[in-house]
Amino acid sequence: ADRGGSSPAGAACYAERADRAAASARRLGARSRRVANLRGLAFVVFLAALLAFLFGEGGLAALVGAGAGLGVFAWLVVLHARVLAQEDDALRRARVNRDALARVTGRWRDLPEDGARFLDPAHPYAVDLDVFGKGSLFQLLLPYGTPFGRRTLAQWLLEGASREEILRRQEAVRELAPQ
């Protein structure tokens, strides 16, 4: 089965993955808003019960209500953090697959990350060979990554590597390729 290569089936695979991840992000965003509203409600219950207890209106029942409100609020804070993390992950998966789709369909020049900030005009070949900027090698090669990964790729493109280092990198690529 095609795992997202440059074939039309690969492009369709990336498009389907991006759509699926975006739909998941939308569902998680709606869930996040519901949990946020419930958090607010739980805090209002806590605050109202606490005030009722402090001003002598509710006695022990108000204290129990305040404790319950606080407990529910704390549980919802933890739940909300998990939902937000899942939503962020889904958004990241959607972006990775949209970027991959742009690469396999020849639209990689439209991707926002072009590495222009790494360009050193005094570098002996970076300007002539379009290593950074719109339509650059950096833009073609860079999958969605971390700031560390972007800096590392930029460094690799700007500096030569020893034969041994090149062989180690090629071996790492062969090992990771099936994944």
mmCIF file of the C-alpha atoms, coordinates in Angstrom:
data_MODEL
# 
_entry.id   MODEL 
# 
loop_
_atom_site.group_PDB 
_atom_site.id 
_atom_site.type_symbol 
_atom_site.label_atom_id 
_atom_site.label_alt_id 
_atom_site.label_comp_id 
_atom_site.label_asym_id 
_atom_site.label_entity_id 
_atom_site.label_seq_id 
_atom_site.pdbx_PDB_ins_code 
_atom_site.Cartn_x 
_atom_site.Cartn_y 
_atom_site.Cartn_z 
_atom_site.occupancy 
_atom_site.B_iso_or_equiv 
_atom_site.pdbx_formal_charge 
_atom_site.auth_seq_id 
_atom_site.auth_comp_id 
_atom_site.auth_asym_id 
_atom_site.auth_atom_id 
_atom_site.pdbx_PDB_model_num 
ATOM 1   C CA . ALA A 1 1   ? 0.000   0.000  0.000  1.00 0.00 ? 1   ALA A CA 1 
ATOM 2   C CA . ASP A 1 2   ? 1.178   3.506  -0.780 1.00 0.00 ? 2   ASP A CA 1 
ATOM 3   C CA . ARG A 1 3   ? 2.197   5.296  2.408  1.00 0.00 ? 3   ARG A CA 1 
ATOM 4   C CA . GLY A 1 4   ? 2.011   8.827  1.031  1.00 0.00 ? 4   GLY A CA 1 
ATOM 5   C CA . GLY A 1 5   ? 4.583   8.937  -1.769 1.00 0.00 ? 5   GLY A CA 1 
ATOM 6   C CA . SER A 1 6   ? 4.618   11.115 -4.877 1.00 0.00 ? 6   SER A CA 1 
ATOM 7   C CA . SER A 1 7   ? 2.038   9.087  -6.798 1.00 0.00 ? 7   SER A CA 1 
ATOM 8   C CA . PRO A 1 8   ? -1.566  10.239 -7.221 1.00 0.00 ? 8   PRO A CA 1 
ATOM 9   C CA . ALA A 1 9   ? -2.495  7.593  -4.652 1.00 0.00 ? 9   ALA A CA 1 
ATOM 10  C CA . GLY A 1 10  ? 0.089   9.097  -2.292 1.00 0.00 ? 10  GLY A CA 1 
ATOM 11  C CA . ALA A 1 11  ? -1.385  12.566 -2.784 1.00 0.00 ? 11  ALA A CA 1 
ATOM 12  C CA . ALA A 1 12  ? -4.860  11.192 -2.104 1.00 0.00 ? 12  ALA A CA 1 
ATOM 13  C CA . CYS A 1 13  ? -3.539  9.494  1.025  1.00 0.00 ? 13  CYS A CA 1 
ATOM 14  C CA . TYR A 1 14  ? -2.079  12.773 2.347  1.00 0.00 ? 14  TYR A CA 1 
ATOM 15  C CA . ALA A 1 15  ? -5.280  14.657 1.503  1.00 0.00 ? 15  ALA A CA 1 
ATOM 16  C CA . GLU A 1 16  ? -7.411  12.059 3.292  1.00 0.00 ? 16  GLU A CA 1 
ATOM 17  C CA . ARG A 1 17  ? -5.144  12.096 6.343  1.00 0.00 ? 17  ARG A CA 1 
ATOM 18  C CA . ALA A 1 18  ? -5.201  15.909 6.464  1.00 0.00 ? 18  ALA A CA 1 
ATOM 19  C CA . ASP A 1 19  ? -9.005  15.962 6.194  1.00 0.00 ? 19  ASP A CA 1 
ATOM 20  C CA . ARG A 1 20  ? -9.371  13.315 8.878  1.00 0.00 ? 20  ARG A CA 1 
ATOM 21  C CA . ALA A 1 21  ? -7.018  15.153 11.249 1.00 0.00 ? 21  ALA A CA 1 
ATOM 22  C CA . ALA A 1 22  ? -8.737  18.497 10.594 1.00 0.00 ? 22  ALA A CA 1 
ATOM 23  C CA . ALA A 1 23  ? -12.150 16.932 11.316 1.00 0.00 ? 23  ALA A CA 1 
ATOM 24  C CA . SER A 1 24  ? -10.752 15.472 14.535 1.00 0.00 ? 24  SER A CA 1 
ATOM 25  C CA . ALA A 1 25  ? -9.382  18.911 15.501 1.00 0.00 ? 25  ALA A CA 1 
ATOM 26  C CA . ARG A 1 26  ? -12.803 20.488 14.898 1.00 0.00 ? 26  ARG A CA 1 
ATOM 27  C CA . ARG A 1 27  ? -14.511 17.875 17.092 1.00 0.00 ? 27  ARG A CA 1 
ATOM 28  C CA . LEU A 1 28  ? -11.912 18.337 19.814 1.00 0.00 ? 28  LEU A CA 1 
ATOM 29  C CA . GLY A 1 29  ? -12.252 22.130 19.569 1.00 0.00 ? 29  GLY A CA 1 
ATOM 30  C CA . ALA A 1 30  ? -16.003 21.828 20.157 1.00 0.00 ? 30  ALA A CA 1 
ATOM 31  C CA . ARG A 1 31  ? -15.358 19.509 23.095 1.00 0.00 ? 31  ARG A CA 1 
ATOM 32  C CA . SER A 1 32  ? -12.784 21.950 24.468 1.00 0.00 ? 32  SER A CA 1 
ATOM 33  C CA . ARG A 1 33  ? -15.342 24.772 24.393 1.00 0.00 ? 33  ARG A CA 1 
ATOM 34  C CA . ARG A 1 34  ? -17.895 22.614 26.223 1.00 0.00 ? 34  ARG A CA 1 
ATOM 35  C CA . VAL A 1 35  ? -15.366 21.638 28.891 1.00 0.00 ? 35  VAL A CA 1 
ATOM 36  C CA . ALA A 1 36  ? -14.323 25.295 29.265 1.00 0.00 ? 36  ALA A CA 1 
ATOM 37  C CA . ASN A 1 37  ? -17.961 26.281 29.814 1.00 0.00 ? 37  ASN A CA 1 
ATOM 38  C CA . LEU A 1 38  ? -18.405 23.526 32.383 1.00 0.00 ? 38  LEU A CA 1 
ATOM 39  C CA . ARG A 1 39  ? -15.225 24.687 34.115 1.00 0.00 ? 39  ARG A CA 1 
ATOM 40  C CA . GLY A 1 40  ? -16.712 28.155 34.381 1.00 0.00 ? 40  GLY A CA 1 
ATOM 41  C CA . LEU A 1 41  ? -19.959 26.755 35.757 1.00 0.00 ? 41  LEU A CA 1 
ATOM 42  C CA . ALA A 1 42  ? -18.120 24.618 38.308 1.00 0.00 ? 42  ALA A CA 1 
ATOM 43  C CA . PHE A 1 43  ? -16.151 27.658 39.448 1.00 0.00 ? 43  PHE A CA 1 
ATOM 44  C CA . VAL A 1 44  ? -19.353 29.687 39.830 1.00 0.00 ? 44  VAL A CA 1 
ATOM 45  C CA . VAL A 1 45  ? -20.868 26.866 41.921 1.00 0.00 ? 45  VAL A CA 1 
ATOM 46  C CA . PHE A 1 46  ? -17.732 26.757 44.068 1.00 0.00 ? 46  PHE A CA 1 
ATOM 47  C CA . LEU A 1 47  ? -17.688 30.525 44.529 1.00 0.00 ? 47  LEU A CA 1 
ATOM 48  C CA . ALA A 1 48  ? -21.416 30.794 45.285 1.00 0.00 ? 48  ALA A CA 1 
ATOM 49  C CA . ALA A 1 49  ? -21.288 27.944 47.811 1.00 0.00 ? 49  ALA A CA 1 
ATOM 50  C CA . LEU A 1 50  ? -18.162 29.372 49.438 1.00 0.00 ? 50  LEU A CA 1 
ATOM 51  C CA . LEU A 1 51  ? -19.753 32.795 49.782 1.00 0.00 ? 51  LEU A CA 1 
ATOM 52  C CA . ALA A 1 52  ? -22.917 31.213 51.191 1.00 0.00 ? 52  ALA A CA 1 
ATOM 53  C CA . PHE A 1 53  ? -20.826 29.380 53.778 1.00 0.00 ? 53  PHE A CA 1 
ATOM 54  C CA . LEU A 1 54  ? -18.723 32.440 54.664 1.00 0.00 ? 54  LEU A CA 1 
ATOM 55  C CA . PHE A 1 55  ? -21.769 34.648 55.148 1.00 0.00 ? 55  PHE A CA 1 
ATOM 56  C CA . GLY A 1 56  ? -23.624 32.024 57.160 1.00 0.00 ? 56  GLY A CA 1 
ATOM 57  C CA . GLU A 1 57  ? -26.345 31.307 54.628 1.00 0.00 ? 57  GLU A CA 1 
ATOM 58  C CA . GLY A 1 58  ? -25.757 27.632 53.943 1.00 0.00 ? 58  GLY A CA 1 
ATOM 59  C CA . GLY A 1 59  ? -23.846 26.010 56.793 1.00 0.00 ? 59  GLY A CA 1 
ATOM 60  C CA . LEU A 1 60  ? -22.386 22.573 56.218 1.00 0.00 ? 60  LEU A CA 1 
ATOM 61  C CA . ALA A 1 61  ? -24.315 22.058 52.953 1.00 0.00 ? 61  ALA A CA 1 
ATOM 62  C CA . ALA A 1 62  ? -22.656 25.162 51.510 1.00 0.00 ? 62  ALA A CA 1 
ATOM 63  C CA . LEU A 1 63  ? -19.211 23.922 52.568 1.00 0.00 ? 63  LEU A CA 1 
ATOM 64  C CA . VAL A 1 64  ? -19.869 20.529 50.940 1.00 0.00 ? 64  VAL A CA 1 
ATOM 65  C CA . GLY A 1 65  ? -21.122 22.325 47.811 1.00 0.00 ? 65  GLY A CA 1 
ATOM 66  C CA . ALA A 1 66  ? -17.992 24.469 47.717 1.00 0.00 ? 66  ALA A CA 1 
ATOM 67  C CA . GLY A 1 67  ? -15.788 21.371 48.061 1.00 0.00 ? 67  GLY A CA 1 
ATOM 68  C CA . ALA A 1 68  ? -17.714 19.569 45.332 1.00 0.00 ? 68  ALA A CA 1 
ATOM 69  C CA . GLY A 1 69  ? -17.551 22.605 43.050 1.00 0.00 ? 69  GLY A CA 1 
ATOM 70  C CA . LEU A 1 70  ? -13.819 22.916 43.607 1.00 0.00 ? 70  LEU A CA 1 
ATOM 71  C CA . GLY A 1 71  ? -13.272 19.190 43.023 1.00 0.00 ? 71  GLY A CA 1 
ATOM 72  C CA . VAL A 1 72  ? -15.269 19.219 39.787 1.00 0.00 ? 72  VAL A CA 1 
ATOM 73  C CA . PHE A 1 73  ? -13.450 22.376 38.675 1.00 0.00 ? 73  PHE A CA 1 
ATOM 74  C CA . ALA A 1 74  ? -10.039 20.746 39.297 1.00 0.00 ? 74  ALA A CA 1 
ATOM 75  C CA . TRP A 1 75  ? -11.078 17.591 37.435 1.00 0.00 ? 75  TRP A CA 1 
ATOM 76  C CA . LEU A 1 76  ? -12.287 19.700 34.493 1.00 0.00 ? 76  LEU A CA 1 
ATOM 77  C CA . VAL A 1 77  ? -8.993  21.622 34.422 1.00 0.00 ? 77  VAL A CA 1 
ATOM 78  C CA . VAL A 1 78  ? -7.126  18.323 33.990 1.00 0.00 ? 78  VAL A CA 1 
ATOM 79  C CA . LEU A 1 79  ? -9.625  17.071 31.403 1.00 0.00 ? 79  LEU A CA 1 
ATOM 80  C CA . HIS A 1 80  ? -9.430  20.343 29.496 1.00 0.00 ? 80  HIS A CA 1 
ATOM 81  C CA . ALA A 1 81  ? -5.633  20.150 29.361 1.00 0.00 ? 81  ALA A CA 1 
ATOM 82  C CA . ARG A 1 82  ? -5.886  16.673 27.841 1.00 0.00 ? 82  ARG A CA 1 
ATOM 83  C CA . VAL A 1 83  ? -8.468  17.781 25.272 1.00 0.00 ? 83  VAL A CA 1 
ATOM 84  C CA . LEU A 1 84  ? -6.331  20.795 24.330 1.00 0.00 ? 84  LEU A CA 1 
ATOM 85  C CA . ALA A 1 85  ? -3.281  18.541 23.889 1.00 0.00 ? 85  ALA A CA 1 
ATOM 86  C CA . GLN A 1 86  ? -5.292  16.174 21.664 1.00 0.00 ? 86  GLN A CA 1 
ATOM 87  C CA . GLU A 1 87  ? -6.603  19.102 19.628 1.00 0.00 ? 87  GLU A CA 1 
ATOM 88  C CA . ASP A 1 88  ? -3.065  20.461 19.217 1.00 0.00 ? 88  ASP A CA 1 
ATOM 89  C CA . ASP A 1 89  ? -1.882  17.010 18.091 1.00 0.00 ? 89  ASP A CA 1 
ATOM 90  C CA . ALA A 1 90  ? -4.708  16.772 15.531 1.00 0.00 ? 90  ALA A CA 1 
ATOM 91  C CA . LEU A 1 91  ? -3.909  20.255 14.191 1.00 0.00 ? 91  LEU A CA 1 
ATOM 92  C CA . ARG A 1 92  ? -0.236  19.290 13.914 1.00 0.00 ? 92  ARG A CA 1 
ATOM 93  C CA . ARG A 1 93  ? -1.123  16.068 12.034 1.00 0.00 ? 93  ARG A CA 1 
ATOM 94  C CA . ALA A 1 94  ? -3.353  18.046 9.661  1.00 0.00 ? 94  ALA A CA 1 
ATOM 95  C CA . ARG A 1 95  ? -0.544  20.525 8.970  1.00 0.00 ? 95  ARG A CA 1 
ATOM 96  C CA . VAL A 1 96  ? 2.068   17.807 8.435  1.00 0.00 ? 96  VAL A CA 1 
ATOM 97  C CA . ASN A 1 97  ? -0.172  16.072 5.913  1.00 0.00 ? 97  ASN A CA 1 
ATOM 98  C CA . ARG A 1 98  ? -1.146  19.328 4.148  1.00 0.00 ? 98  ARG A CA 1 
ATOM 99  C CA . ASP A 1 99  ? 2.565   20.163 3.867  1.00 0.00 ? 99  ASP A CA 1 
ATOM 100 C CA . ALA A 1 100 ? 3.313   16.669 2.530  1.00 0.00 ? 100 ALA A CA 1 
ATOM 101 C CA . LEU A 1 101 ? 0.473   17.032 0.028  1.00 0.00 ? 101 LEU A CA 1 
ATOM 102 C CA . ALA A 1 102 ? 1.953   20.335 -1.144 1.00 0.00 ? 102 ALA A CA 1 
ATOM 103 C CA . ARG A 1 103 ? 5.316   18.646 -1.634 1.00 0.00 ? 103 ARG A CA 1 
ATOM 104 C CA . VAL A 1 104 ? 4.033   15.652 -3.611 1.00 0.00 ? 104 VAL A CA 1 
ATOM 105 C CA . THR A 1 105 ? 1.824   17.845 -5.814 1.00 0.00 ? 105 THR A CA 1 
ATOM 106 C CA . GLY A 1 106 ? 4.621   20.315 -6.603 1.00 0.00 ? 106 GLY A CA 1 
ATOM 107 C CA . ARG A 1 107 ? 3.167   23.172 -4.519 1.00 0.00 ? 107 ARG A CA 1 
ATOM 108 C CA . TRP A 1 108 ? 5.951   23.118 -1.903 1.00 0.00 ? 108 TRP A CA 1 
ATOM 109 C CA . ARG A 1 109 ? 7.021   26.634 -2.921 1.00 0.00 ? 109 ARG A CA 1 
ATOM 110 C CA . ASP A 1 110 ? 3.805   27.899 -1.288 1.00 0.00 ? 110 ASP A CA 1 
ATOM 111 C CA . LEU A 1 111 ? 4.732   26.542 2.145  1.00 0.00 ? 111 LEU A CA 1 
ATOM 112 C CA . PRO A 1 112 ? 5.313   29.276 4.718  1.00 0.00 ? 112 PRO A CA 1 
ATOM 113 C CA . GLU A 1 113 ? 8.609   28.013 6.179  1.00 0.00 ? 113 GLU A CA 1 
ATOM 114 C CA . ASP A 1 114 ? 11.354  28.879 3.707  1.00 0.00 ? 114 ASP A CA 1 
ATOM 115 C CA . GLY A 1 115 ? 14.330  29.283 6.064  1.00 0.00 ? 115 GLY A CA 1 
ATOM 116 C CA . ALA A 1 116 ? 15.123  32.793 4.774  1.00 0.00 ? 116 ALA A CA 1 
ATOM 117 C CA . ARG A 1 117 ? 16.237  33.786 8.268  1.00 0.00 ? 117 ARG A CA 1 
ATOM 118 C CA . PHE A 1 118 ? 19.155  31.321 7.982  1.00 0.00 ? 118 PHE A CA 1 
ATOM 119 C CA . LEU A 1 119 ? 20.503  32.871 4.774  1.00 0.00 ? 119 LEU A CA 1 
ATOM 120 C CA . ASP A 1 120 ? 23.955  34.388 5.107  1.00 0.00 ? 120 ASP A CA 1 
ATOM 121 C CA . PRO A 1 121 ? 24.656  36.503 1.995  1.00 0.00 ? 121 PRO A CA 1 
ATOM 122 C CA . ALA A 1 122 ? 28.388  35.978 2.530  1.00 0.00 ? 122 ALA A CA 1 
ATOM 123 C CA . HIS A 1 123 ? 28.078  32.174 2.402  1.00 0.00 ? 123 HIS A CA 1 
ATOM 124 C CA . PRO A 1 124 ? 30.006  30.757 -0.592 1.00 0.00 ? 124 PRO A CA 1 
ATOM 125 C CA . TYR A 1 125 ? 27.077  28.885 -2.191 1.00 0.00 ? 125 TYR A CA 1 
ATOM 126 C CA . ALA A 1 126 ? 23.847  29.428 -0.222 1.00 0.00 ? 126 ALA A CA 1 
ATOM 127 C CA . VAL A 1 127 ? 22.630  32.326 -2.387 1.00 0.00 ? 127 VAL A CA 1 
ATOM 128 C CA . ASP A 1 128 ? 23.627  30.892 -5.786 1.00 0.00 ? 128 ASP A CA 1 
ATOM 129 C CA . LEU A 1 129 ? 22.081  27.488 -5.093 1.00 0.00 ? 129 LEU A CA 1 
ATOM 130 C CA . ASP A 1 130 ? 18.843  28.770 -3.512 1.00 0.00 ? 130 ASP A CA 1 
ATOM 131 C CA . VAL A 1 131 ? 19.495  26.945 -0.259 1.00 0.00 ? 131 VAL A CA 1 
ATOM 132 C CA . PHE A 1 132 ? 17.074  29.261 1.620  1.00 0.00 ? 132 PHE A CA 1 
ATOM 133 C CA . GLY A 1 133 ? 14.081  31.399 0.632  1.00 0.00 ? 133 GLY A CA 1 
ATOM 134 C CA . LYS A 1 134 ? 11.039  30.839 -1.596 1.00 0.00 ? 134 LYS A CA 1 
ATOM 135 C CA . GLY A 1 135 ? 11.478  27.791 -3.812 1.00 0.00 ? 135 GLY A CA 1 
ATOM 136 C CA . SER A 1 136 ? 14.627  26.754 -1.926 1.00 0.00 ? 136 SER A CA 1 
ATOM 137 C CA . LEU A 1 137 ? 16.129  23.406 -1.084 1.00 0.00 ? 137 LEU A CA 1 
ATOM 138 C CA . PHE A 1 138 ? 15.339  24.100 2.582  1.00 0.00 ? 138 PHE A CA 1 
ATOM 139 C CA . GLN A 1 139 ? 11.653  24.637 1.751  1.00 0.00 ? 139 GLN A CA 1 
ATOM 140 C CA . LEU A 1 140 ? 11.517  21.425 -0.283 1.00 0.00 ? 140 LEU A CA 1 
ATOM 141 C CA . LEU A 1 141 ? 13.229  19.267 2.332  1.00 0.00 ? 141 LEU A CA 1 
ATOM 142 C CA . LEU A 1 142 ? 11.725  20.595 5.540  1.00 0.00 ? 142 LEU A CA 1 
ATOM 143 C CA . PRO A 1 143 ? 8.850   18.573 6.847  1.00 0.00 ? 143 PRO A CA 1 
ATOM 144 C CA . TYR A 1 144 ? 6.991   20.161 9.730  1.00 0.00 ? 144 TYR A CA 1 
ATOM 145 C CA . GLY A 1 145 ? 9.489   20.130 12.547 1.00 0.00 ? 145 GLY A CA 1 
ATOM 146 C CA . THR A 1 146 ? 10.719  21.665 15.718 1.00 0.00 ? 146 THR A CA 1 
ATOM 147 C CA . PRO A 1 147 ? 12.804  24.842 15.887 1.00 0.00 ? 147 PRO A CA 1 
ATOM 148 C CA . PHE A 1 148 ? 15.773  22.599 16.749 1.00 0.00 ? 148 PHE A CA 1 
ATOM 149 C CA . GLY A 1 149 ? 15.104  20.474 13.654 1.00 0.00 ? 149 GLY A CA 1 
ATOM 150 C CA . ARG A 1 150 ? 14.881  23.542 11.412 1.00 0.00 ? 150 ARG A CA 1 
ATOM 151 C CA . ARG A 1 151 ? 18.178  24.891 12.777 1.00 0.00 ? 151 ARG A CA 1 
ATOM 152 C CA . THR A 1 152 ? 19.815  21.479 12.339 1.00 0.00 ? 152 THR A CA 1 
ATOM 153 C CA . LEU A 1 153 ? 18.674  21.190 8.713  1.00 0.00 ? 153 LEU A CA 1 
ATOM 154 C CA . ALA A 1 154 ? 19.905  24.731 8.031  1.00 0.00 ? 154 ALA A CA 1 
ATOM 155 C CA . GLN A 1 155 ? 23.263  23.909 9.584  1.00 0.00 ? 155 GLN A CA 1 
ATOM 156 C CA . TRP A 1 156 ? 23.571  20.708 7.542  1.00 0.00 ? 156 TRP A CA 1 
ATOM 157 C CA . LEU A 1 157 ? 22.806  22.606 4.339  1.00 0.00 ? 157 LEU A CA 1 
ATOM 158 C CA . LEU A 1 158 ? 25.410  25.265 5.116  1.00 0.00 ? 158 LEU A CA 1 
ATOM 159 C CA . GLU A 1 159 ? 28.238  23.058 6.337  1.00 0.00 ? 159 GLU A CA 1 
ATOM 160 C CA . GLY A 1 160 ? 29.968  20.197 4.654  1.00 0.00 ? 160 GLY A CA 1 
ATOM 161 C CA . ALA A 1 161 ? 29.968  16.814 6.364  1.00 0.00 ? 161 ALA A CA 1 
ATOM 162 C CA . SER A 1 162 ? 32.704  14.227 6.539  1.00 0.00 ? 162 SER A CA 1 
ATOM 163 C CA . ARG A 1 163 ? 32.368  11.045 4.501  1.00 0.00 ? 163 ARG A CA 1 
ATOM 164 C CA . GLU A 1 164 ? 31.780  9.086  7.716  1.00 0.00 ? 164 GLU A CA 1 
ATOM 165 C CA . GLU A 1 165 ? 29.024  11.477 8.796  1.00 0.00 ? 165 GLU A CA 1 
ATOM 166 C CA . ILE A 1 166 ? 27.347  11.233 5.396  1.00 0.00 ? 166 ILE A CA 1 
ATOM 167 C CA . LEU A 1 167 ? 27.417  7.431  5.604  1.00 0.00 ? 167 LEU A CA 1 
ATOM 168 C CA . ARG A 1 168 ? 25.910  7.541  9.133  1.00 0.00 ? 168 ARG A CA 1 
ATOM 169 C CA . ARG A 1 169 ? 23.124  9.841  7.940  1.00 0.00 ? 169 ARG A CA 1 
ATOM 170 C CA . GLN A 1 170 ? 22.409  7.635  4.935  1.00 0.00 ? 170 GLN A CA 1 
ATOM 171 C CA . GLU A 1 171 ? 22.199  4.596  7.203  1.00 0.00 ? 171 GLU A CA 1 
ATOM 172 C CA . ALA A 1 172 ? 19.780  6.443  9.500  1.00 0.00 ? 172 ALA A CA 1 
ATOM 173 C CA . VAL A 1 173 ? 17.610  7.293  6.475  1.00 0.00 ? 173 VAL A CA 1 
ATOM 174 C CA . ARG A 1 174 ? 17.590  3.652  5.330  1.00 0.00 ? 174 ARG A CA 1 
ATOM 175 C CA . GLU A 1 175 ? 16.614  2.568  8.824  1.00 0.00 ? 175 GLU A CA 1 
ATOM 176 C CA . LEU A 1 176 ? 13.786  5.126  9.103  1.00 0.00 ? 176 LEU A CA 1 
ATOM 177 C CA . ALA A 1 177 ? 12.493  4.849  5.518  1.00 0.00 ? 177 ALA A CA 1 
ATOM 178 C CA . PRO A 1 178 ? 10.121  1.902  6.154  1.00 0.00 ? 178 PRO A CA 1 
ATOM 179 C CA . GLN A 1 179 ? 8.503   3.846  8.988  1.00 0.00 ? 179 GLN A CA 1 
# 
